[in-house]
């Protein structure tokens, strides 16, 4: 028998089974649940059970299924497997289910033993259905109750008229393809239709009005490229904004930097082109001028280009340089702010950036050194006791930062903290003072990305709930 890790999870109920023979073993409520899913697929359902529950009895009387009034066994199953597309085992006899599952797999007939993934060659997902629209949730058989709970949540948000919208779009597909042969053009029109009044008209059954709306979009359609500068937040995908998620699903191309992890990229449209343009100290995959030129080139070719940046694009993200280039080139753009690294990392570390008792201001600075390896900062305005200082990209220069702040008036015991890989599962928070933090960073082998927070607010740190 296959182990659950070896088998492929199938979702056959989402497929059309017109006329295909499907065997269901069992006559109780569990079998009825599977039959309920099978009926809309057009399958020819054959059910083996000595007795039937009321729902199955009614379906048998209405000729929705064929009832074979016998208890299943290896002997009477063998002759019925020939030409069978699928088998569901829904009896309350685990030993019998396993024996019949082995028989099905020997005959190369896909089988699902309900609540027994180890003896199944496919698993049926929890389905939310609105006509042609089907949303499936599967845990690979690990947690069926969780899958059903998630399906219930999905049911709450799926509009009742979604099937009418899907039907409208299906009927309009071929005429739209004839008018707009390019798939990118069609995708843009459909997105505008769904984001505008058209989708509501179609879902409410106002087909003629929805068609007029679609025709208006087609008549006015011109393929126009655009650039979207989007902040992805400091690392935790839960901190993505709704606006960011929407554009991540609409973009044709995504240019992303080194702070964008795979968990965030998972939210990008699957067929979008992903281009890494990350920058690391002394090693740039693509210089900033090259990034600017690529944004312009692709937008002028008609692409919708997503420039995805860690944190916020306008806080040490060079977003200002990019929009200047886009403006000069006449390329339209949108800006979606993100939760900054300072806000996100401080919050996840439990450190308030301001506090009525000790910090009436918060200063963001960058710790990049000049070519000669020295920091050129206004130390007199930084080394103030009444503010919090947040330093981006300062890990390499941490010893010089701390020594200069002490030299310009802050005490050696002034509180300071490092937040490594903030907001991610790998987050570490190291607290100390200006005199101790550089050695702590070395001892703890802290690596980038890391944010430095300096000020009395560090003493007010609390441990956030997990």
Coordinates of C-alpha atoms in Angstrom, one line a residue:
X1 CA 0.0 0.0 0.0
X2 CA 1.3 3.5 -0.8
X3 CA 2.3 5.8 2.0
X4 CA 0.4 9.1 2.2
X5 CA 3.6 10.9 1.3
X6 CA 4.0 9.0 -1.9
X7 CA 0.6 9.4 -3.4
X8 CA -0.7 12.2 -5.6
X9 CA -3.6 14.1 -4.2
X10 CA -6.3 14.2 -6.8
X11 CA -9.3 16.6 -7.1
X12 CA -11.5 14.5 -9.4
X13 CA -14.9 16.0 -8.2
X14 CA -13.8 19.3 -9.9
X15 CA -13.6 17.5 -13.2
X16 CA -16.4 16.6 -15.6
X17 CA -17.3 12.9 -15.3
X18 CA -20.1 12.8 -17.9
X19 CA -21.2 9.2 -18.3
X20 CA -18.2 7.8 -16.4
X21 CA -19.1 5.0 -14.0
X22 CA -18.3 5.8 -10.3
X23 CA -18.7 3.2 -7.6
X24 CA -19.7 4.2 -4.1
X25 CA -19.6 1.6 -1.3
X26 CA -21.8 2.4 1.6
X27 CA -25.3 3.5 2.3
X28 CA -25.1 6.0 5.1
X29 CA -24.6 9.7 5.5
X30 CA -20.9 9.6 4.6
X31 CA -21.8 7.9 1.3
X32 CA -24.5 10.5 0.8
X33 CA -22.0 13.3 1.2
X34 CA -19.9 11.9 -1.6
X35 CA -22.9 11.2 -3.9
X36 CA -23.9 14.8 -3.4
X37 CA -20.6 15.9 -4.8
X38 CA -20.7 13.5 -7.7
X39 CA -24.2 14.3 -9.0
X40 CA -23.3 17.7 -10.6
X41 CA -20.4 16.1 -12.4
X42 CA -22.6 14.0 -14.6
X43 CA -21.2 10.7 -13.3
X44 CA -23.1 7.4 -13.6
X45 CA -23.2 6.5 -9.9
X46 CA -23.5 2.9 -8.8
X47 CA -23.9 2.3 -5.1
X48 CA -23.4 -1.0 -3.3
X49 CA -25.0 -1.3 0.2
X50 CA -27.7 -3.6 1.8
X51 CA -29.6 -0.5 3.0
X52 CA -29.8 3.2 2.2
X53 CA -30.2 6.3 4.3
X54 CA -33.3 8.4 3.4
X55 CA -31.4 10.8 1.2
X56 CA -29.8 8.0 -0.9
X57 CA -33.2 6.2 -1.0
X58 CA -34.8 9.3 -2.5
X59 CA -32.0 9.6 -5.1
X60 CA -32.3 6.0 -6.0
X61 CA -36.1 6.4 -6.5
X62 CA -35.4 9.4 -8.7
X63 CA -33.0 7.3 -10.8
X64 CA -30.1 9.6 -9.9
X65 CA -28.1 6.6 -8.9
X66 CA -28.2 2.8 -9.4
X67 CA -28.6 0.9 -6.1
X68 CA -27.1 -2.6 -5.9
X69 CA -28.6 -4.0 -2.6
X70 CA -25.7 -6.1 -1.4
X71 CA -22.8 -5.9 1.0
X72 CA -19.6 -5.2 -0.8
X73 CA -16.9 -7.9 -0.8
X74 CA -13.7 -8.7 -2.7
X75 CA -15.7 -11.2 -4.8
X76 CA -18.5 -8.9 -6.0
X77 CA -16.2 -5.9 -6.3
X78 CA -13.8 -7.6 -8.7
X79 CA -16.3 -7.9 -11.5
X80 CA -17.5 -4.3 -11.1
X81 CA -14.1 -2.6 -11.3
X82 CA -13.7 -3.1 -15.0
X83 CA -14.5 0.3 -16.7
X84 CA -14.9 2.1 -13.4
X85 CA -13.5 5.6 -13.2
X86 CA -13.4 6.1 -9.5
X87 CA -14.3 4.3 -6.3
X88 CA -15.4 5.8 -2.9
X89 CA -15.3 3.5 0.1
X90 CA -17.7 4.9 2.7
X91 CA -18.5 2.0 5.0
X92 CA -17.9 2.0 8.7
X93 CA -15.9 -1.2 8.5
X94 CA -12.2 -0.1 8.4
X95 CA -10.9 -3.6 7.7
X96 CA -13.3 -4.0 4.7
X97 CA -12.4 -0.5 3.4
X98 CA -8.7 -1.4 3.4
X99 CA -9.2 -4.7 1.7
X100 CA -11.3 -3.1 -1.0
X101 CA -8.8 -0.2 -1.4
X102 CA -6.0 -2.7 -2.0
X103 CA -8.1 -4.4 -4.7
X104 CA -8.8 -1.1 -6.4
X105 CA -5.2 -0.1 -6.5
X106 CA -4.2 -3.5 -7.9
X107 CA -6.7 -2.9 -10.7
X108 CA -5.3 0.7 -11.2
X109 CA -8.7 2.3 -10.3
X110 CA -8.4 5.5 -8.2
X111 CA -9.9 4.9 -4.8
X112 CA -10.7 7.2 -1.8
X113 CA -11.2 5.5 1.5
X114 CA -13.0 8.1 3.5
X115 CA -11.0 9.4 6.5
X116 CA -8.2 7.0 5.7
X117 CA -5.7 8.8 3.5
X118 CA -3.0 6.1 3.9
X119 CA -5.2 3.7 1.9
X120 CA -6.4 6.2 -0.7
X121 CA -4.9 7.1 -4.0
X122 CA -6.8 10.4 -4.2
X123 CA -8.3 12.8 -1.7
X124 CA -11.5 14.8 -2.2
X125 CA -11.1 18.5 -1.2
X126 CA -13.7 20.5 0.8
X127 CA -15.5 22.4 -2.0
X128 CA -17.3 25.7 -2.2
X129 CA -19.4 25.8 -5.4
X130 CA -21.1 28.6 -7.2
X131 CA -22.0 27.0 -10.6
X132 CA -18.8 26.9 -12.7
X133 CA -16.9 28.5 -9.9
X134 CA -15.4 25.9 -7.5
X135 CA -13.0 26.7 -4.7
X136 CA -11.3 23.6 -3.2
X137 CA -9.5 23.4 0.1
X138 CA -7.3 20.4 0.9
X139 CA -5.0 19.5 3.7
X140 CA -3.8 16.4 1.9
X141 CA -5.9 14.2 4.2
X142 CA -4.1 15.5 7.3
X143 CA -6.9 17.5 8.8
X144 CA -10.4 17.1 7.1
X145 CA -12.1 19.1 9.9
X146 CA -9.8 22.0 9.3
X147 CA -10.5 21.9 5.5
X148 CA -14.2 22.0 6.2
X149 CA -13.8 24.9 8.6
X150 CA -11.8 26.8 5.9
X151 CA -14.5 26.0 3.4
X152 CA -17.1 27.5 5.7
X153 CA -15.1 30.7 5.8
X154 CA -14.9 30.8 2.0
X155 CA -18.7 30.2 1.8
X156 CA -19.2 33.4 3.8
X157 CA -17.3 35.6 1.3
X158 CA -18.4 34.1 -2.1
X159 CA -21.3 36.1 -3.5
X160 CA -24.5 34.2 -4.3
X161 CA -24.5 35.5 -7.9
X162 CA -21.0 34.4 -8.7
X163 CA -22.2 31.6 -11.0
X164 CA -24.0 34.2 -13.1
X165 CA -20.8 36.2 -13.5
X166 CA -18.9 33.1 -14.5
X167 CA -21.5 32.2 -17.0
X168 CA -21.5 35.7 -18.5
X169 CA -17.7 35.7 -18.8
X170 CA -17.8 32.2 -20.4
X171 CA -20.3 33.4 -23.0
X172 CA -18.2 36.5 -23.8
X173 CA -14.9 34.7 -24.1
X174 CA -14.9 33.9 -27.8
X175 CA -16.3 37.2 -29.0
X176 CA -13.6 38.9 -26.8
X177 CA -10.9 36.7 -28.2
X178 CA -11.9 37.6 -31.7
X179 CA -11.8 41.4 -31.0
X180 CA -8.6 41.2 -28.9
X181 CA -6.2 38.4 -30.1
X182 CA -3.5 39.3 -27.5
X183 CA -4.0 37.6 -24.2
X184 CA -2.5 40.5 -22.3
X185 CA -5.1 42.9 -23.8
X186 CA -7.9 40.5 -22.8
X187 CA -6.6 40.1 -19.3
X188 CA -6.6 43.9 -18.8
X189 CA -10.1 44.3 -20.1
X190 CA -11.4 41.5 -17.9
X191 CA -9.7 43.0 -14.8
X192 CA -11.2 46.4 -15.5
X193 CA -14.6 44.7 -16.0
X194 CA -14.3 42.8 -12.7
X195 CA -13.0 45.9 -10.8
X196 CA -15.8 48.1 -12.2
X197 CA -19.5 48.1 -12.5
X198 CA -19.6 45.1 -14.9
X199 CA -19.2 42.4 -12.4
X200 CA -22.0 43.6 -10.1
X201 CA -24.3 43.9 -13.1
X202 CA -23.5 40.3 -14.2
X203 CA -23.9 38.9 -10.7
X204 CA -27.3 40.5 -10.4
X205 CA -28.5 38.9 -13.7
X206 CA -28.5 42.2 -15.7
X207 CA -26.8 40.6 -18.6
X208 CA -27.6 43.3 -21.2
X209 CA -26.3 46.0 -19.0
X210 CA -23.2 44.0 -18.3
X211 CA -22.6 43.4 -22.0
X212 CA -22.9 47.2 -22.6
X213 CA -20.3 47.8 -19.9
X214 CA -18.0 45.3 -21.5
X215 CA -18.5 46.8 -24.9
X216 CA -17.6 50.2 -23.5
X217 CA -14.4 48.9 -22.1
X218 CA -13.5 47.2 -25.4
X219 CA -14.2 50.4 -27.4
X220 CA -12.0 52.4 -25.1
X221 CA -9.3 49.9 -24.7
X222 CA -5.7 50.9 -25.4
X223 CA -2.9 48.9 -24.1
X224 CA -0.9 51.1 -21.8
X225 CA 2.0 50.1 -19.6
X226 CA 2.3 51.3 -16.1
X227 CA 4.7 51.0 -13.1
X228 CA 3.6 50.3 -9.6
X229 CA 6.0 51.0 -6.7
X230 CA 4.8 48.8 -3.9
X231 CA 6.0 48.4 -0.4
X232 CA 5.9 44.8 0.7
X233 CA 6.5 45.5 4.4
X234 CA 9.4 44.2 6.5
X235 CA 9.0 40.5 5.9
X236 CA 5.9 39.0 7.4
X237 CA 3.4 38.3 4.5
X238 CA 0.6 39.2 7.0
X239 CA 1.8 42.8 6.8
X240 CA 1.1 43.2 3.1
X241 CA -1.6 45.7 2.4
X242 CA -4.7 44.9 0.5
X243 CA -3.6 47.3 -2.3
X244 CA -0.3 45.5 -2.5
X245 CA -1.9 42.1 -2.8
X246 CA -4.2 43.3 -5.6
X247 CA -1.4 44.7 -7.7
X248 CA 0.7 41.6 -7.1
X249 CA -2.0 39.6 -8.7
X250 CA -2.4 42.0 -11.7
X251 CA 1.3 42.6 -12.6
X252 CA 2.8 41.2 -15.8
X253 CA 6.4 41.6 -14.5
X254 CA 7.8 41.9 -11.0
X255 CA 11.2 43.5 -10.2
X256 CA 11.9 42.6 -6.6
X257 CA 14.8 43.2 -4.2
X258 CA 16.7 41.0 -1.7
X259 CA 14.4 41.7 1.2
X260 CA 11.5 40.0 -0.6
X261 CA 11.3 36.4 0.5
X262 CA 9.6 33.5 -1.1
X263 CA 6.6 33.7 1.3
X264 CA 5.8 37.1 -0.1
X265 CA 6.5 36.1 -3.7
X266 CA 4.0 33.3 -3.3
X267 CA 1.3 36.0 -3.5
X268 CA 2.4 37.2 -7.0
X269 CA 0.4 36.0 -10.0
X270 CA 1.7 32.6 -11.1
X271 CA 2.4 33.5 -14.7
X272 CA 4.1 36.9 -14.0
X273 CA 7.8 37.2 -14.9
X274 CA 10.0 37.5 -11.8
X275 CA 13.2 39.5 -12.1
X276 CA 15.6 39.8 -9.1
X277 CA 17.3 43.2 -8.9
X278 CA 18.5 43.0 -5.3
X279 CA 21.2 45.1 -3.9
X280 CA 23.7 43.9 -1.2
X281 CA 26.7 45.6 0.2
X282 CA 29.3 46.1 -2.6
X283 CA 27.3 43.7 -4.9
X284 CA 24.5 44.9 -7.1
X285 CA 22.7 42.5 -9.4
X286 CA 21.5 45.5 -11.4
X287 CA 22.7 49.1 -10.8
X288 CA 19.9 51.6 -9.9
X289 CA 20.3 53.2 -13.3
X290 CA 19.7 49.9 -14.9
X291 CA 16.6 49.3 -12.8
X292 CA 15.2 52.7 -13.7
X293 CA 15.8 52.0 -17.4
X294 CA 14.2 48.5 -17.2
X295 CA 11.1 50.0 -15.6
X296 CA 10.7 52.5 -18.4
X297 CA 11.5 50.0 -21.2
X298 CA 8.9 47.5 -20.0
X299 CA 6.2 50.0 -19.3
X300 CA 6.6 51.5 -22.8
X301 CA 6.3 48.0 -24.2
X302 CA 2.8 47.9 -22.6
X303 CA 3.6 45.9 -19.5
X304 CA 2.2 46.5 -16.0
X305 CA 5.4 46.4 -14.0
X306 CA 5.4 45.9 -10.2
X307 CA 8.5 47.3 -8.5
X308 CA 8.3 45.3 -5.2
X309 CA 10.4 46.7 -2.3
X310 CA 10.9 45.6 1.2
X311 CA 9.4 48.0 3.8
X312 CA 8.2 51.2 2.3
X313 CA 9.4 52.4 -1.1
X314 CA 10.0 56.0 0.1
X315 CA 12.0 55.2 3.2
X316 CA 15.6 54.4 2.1
X317 CA 14.0 52.4 -0.8
X318 CA 15.2 54.8 -3.6
X319 CA 11.6 55.1 -4.7
X320 CA 12.1 58.8 -5.2
X321 CA 14.8 58.3 -7.8
X322 CA 12.6 55.8 -9.7
X323 CA 9.6 58.1 -9.9
X324 CA 11.7 60.9 -11.1
X325 CA 12.9 58.7 -14.0
X326 CA 9.3 57.6 -14.7
X327 CA 8.1 61.2 -14.7
X328 CA 10.8 62.3 -17.1
X329 CA 10.0 59.4 -19.4
X330 CA 6.2 60.1 -19.3
X331 CA 5.4 56.7 -17.8
X332 CA 2.3 56.5 -15.6
X333 CA 2.9 55.1 -12.1
X334 CA 1.2 54.4 -8.8
X335 CA 2.7 54.3 -5.3
X336 CA 1.5 51.9 -2.7
X337 CA 3.1 52.5 0.7
X338 CA 4.2 49.6 2.9
X339 CA 4.7 49.1 6.6
X340 CA 8.3 50.3 7.1
X341 CA 11.0 48.2 8.7
X342 CA 11.2 50.7 11.6
X343 CA 7.5 50.3 12.4
X344 CA 7.2 46.6 11.8
X345 CA 10.4 45.5 13.4
X346 CA 10.0 47.7 16.5
X347 CA 6.4 46.5 17.0
X348 CA 7.3 42.8 16.6
X349 CA 10.2 43.4 19.0
X350 CA 7.9 45.1 21.6
X351 CA 9.8 48.4 21.5
X352 CA 7.7 51.6 21.2
X353 CA 9.3 54.1 18.9
X354 CA 8.0 57.0 20.9
X355 CA 7.0 57.3 24.6
X356 CA 5.6 60.2 26.5
X357 CA 8.1 59.8 29.3
X358 CA 11.3 59.7 27.3
X359 CA 11.0 60.0 23.5
X360 CA 9.0 62.9 21.9
X361 CA 10.6 62.3 18.4
X362 CA 11.8 59.5 16.2
X363 CA 14.7 59.9 13.7
X364 CA 15.3 57.5 10.8
X365 CA 18.8 57.4 9.4
X366 CA 20.9 55.2 7.2
X367 CA 24.1 53.7 8.3
X368 CA 25.8 53.6 4.9
X369 CA 29.4 54.7 5.0
X370 CA 31.1 57.0 2.5
X371 CA 33.8 55.7 0.2
X372 CA 36.5 56.3 2.8
X373 CA 34.6 54.1 5.3
X374 CA 33.5 56.9 7.5
X375 CA 30.0 58.0 8.4
X376 CA 29.0 61.6 7.5
X377 CA 26.1 62.3 9.8
X378 CA 24.9 65.3 11.8
X379 CA 25.9 63.7 15.1
X380 CA 24.8 66.8 17.2
X381 CA 21.2 66.3 16.0
X382 CA 21.3 62.5 16.4
X383 CA 22.9 62.3 19.9
X384 CA 19.8 63.7 21.7
X385 CA 18.3 62.1 24.8
X386 CA 14.7 63.1 24.0
X387 CA 14.4 61.0 20.8
X388 CA 14.6 57.5 19.4
X389 CA 17.1 56.8 16.6
X390 CA 16.4 54.0 14.2
X391 CA 19.3 53.1 11.9
X392 CA 18.8 51.2 8.7
X393 CA 21.7 49.3 7.1
X394 CA 24.0 50.0 9.9
X395 CA 25.2 46.6 11.0
X396 CA 28.7 46.9 9.4
X397 CA 29.2 50.4 10.9
X398 CA 27.8 49.6 14.3
X399 CA 31.1 50.1 16.3
X400 CA 31.6 53.5 14.7
X401 CA 27.9 54.5 15.2
X402 CA 28.0 53.7 18.9
X403 CA 31.4 55.3 19.5
X404 CA 30.4 58.5 17.7
X405 CA 27.1 58.8 19.6
X406 CA 29.1 58.4 22.9
X407 CA 31.6 61.0 21.7
X408 CA 28.8 63.4 21.0
X409 CA 27.2 63.3 24.3
X410 CA 25.2 60.1 24.9
X411 CA 26.2 58.0 27.9
X412 CA 28.0 54.7 27.3
X413 CA 25.1 53.0 29.1
X414 CA 22.5 54.5 26.7
X415 CA 20.0 51.7 25.8
X416 CA 20.3 50.2 22.3
X417 CA 18.9 47.1 20.5
X418 CA 19.4 45.1 17.4
X419 CA 16.4 43.5 15.6
X420 CA 17.7 40.8 13.2
X421 CA 15.3 39.6 10.4
X422 CA 12.5 41.4 12.1
X423 CA 8.8 40.2 11.7
X424 CA 9.9 36.8 10.3
X425 CA 10.0 33.5 12.2
X426 CA 13.8 33.9 12.4
X427 CA 13.6 37.3 14.3
X428 CA 16.1 37.8 17.1
X429 CA 16.2 40.8 19.4
X430 CA 19.4 41.7 21.2
X431 CA 19.3 44.5 23.8
X432 CA 22.3 46.2 25.4
X433 CA 23.9 49.6 25.5
X434 CA 26.0 51.8 23.2
X435 CA 29.1 50.4 24.8
X436 CA 28.1 46.7 24.7
X437 CA 26.0 46.3 21.5
X438 CA 28.9 46.0 19.0
X439 CA 30.5 43.1 20.9
X440 CA 27.1 41.5 21.4
X441 CA 26.5 41.6 17.7
X442 CA 29.8 39.8 17.0
X443 CA 29.2 37.2 19.8
X444 CA 25.7 36.5 18.6
X445 CA 26.8 36.4 14.9
X446 CA 24.1 38.8 13.8
X447 CA 23.6 39.1 10.1
X448 CA 21.7 41.4 7.8
X449 CA 19.0 42.5 7.5
X450 CA 19.2 44.0 11.0
X451 CA 17.7 47.2 12.4
X452 CA 19.3 49.3 15.2
X453 CA 17.1 51.1 17.7
X454 CA 18.8 53.5 20.1
X455 CA 17.1 55.4 22.9
X456 CA 15.4 55.0 26.3
X457 CA 12.4 53.3 24.6
X458 CA 14.5 50.1 24.6
X459 CA 14.0 50.0 28.4
X460 CA 10.2 50.0 27.8
X461 CA 10.4 46.8 25.7
X462 CA 7.7 44.2 26.4
X463 CA 7.5 40.7 25.0
X464 CA 4.5 40.7 22.4
X465 CA 2.2 37.7 22.6
X466 CA 3.1 35.0 20.0

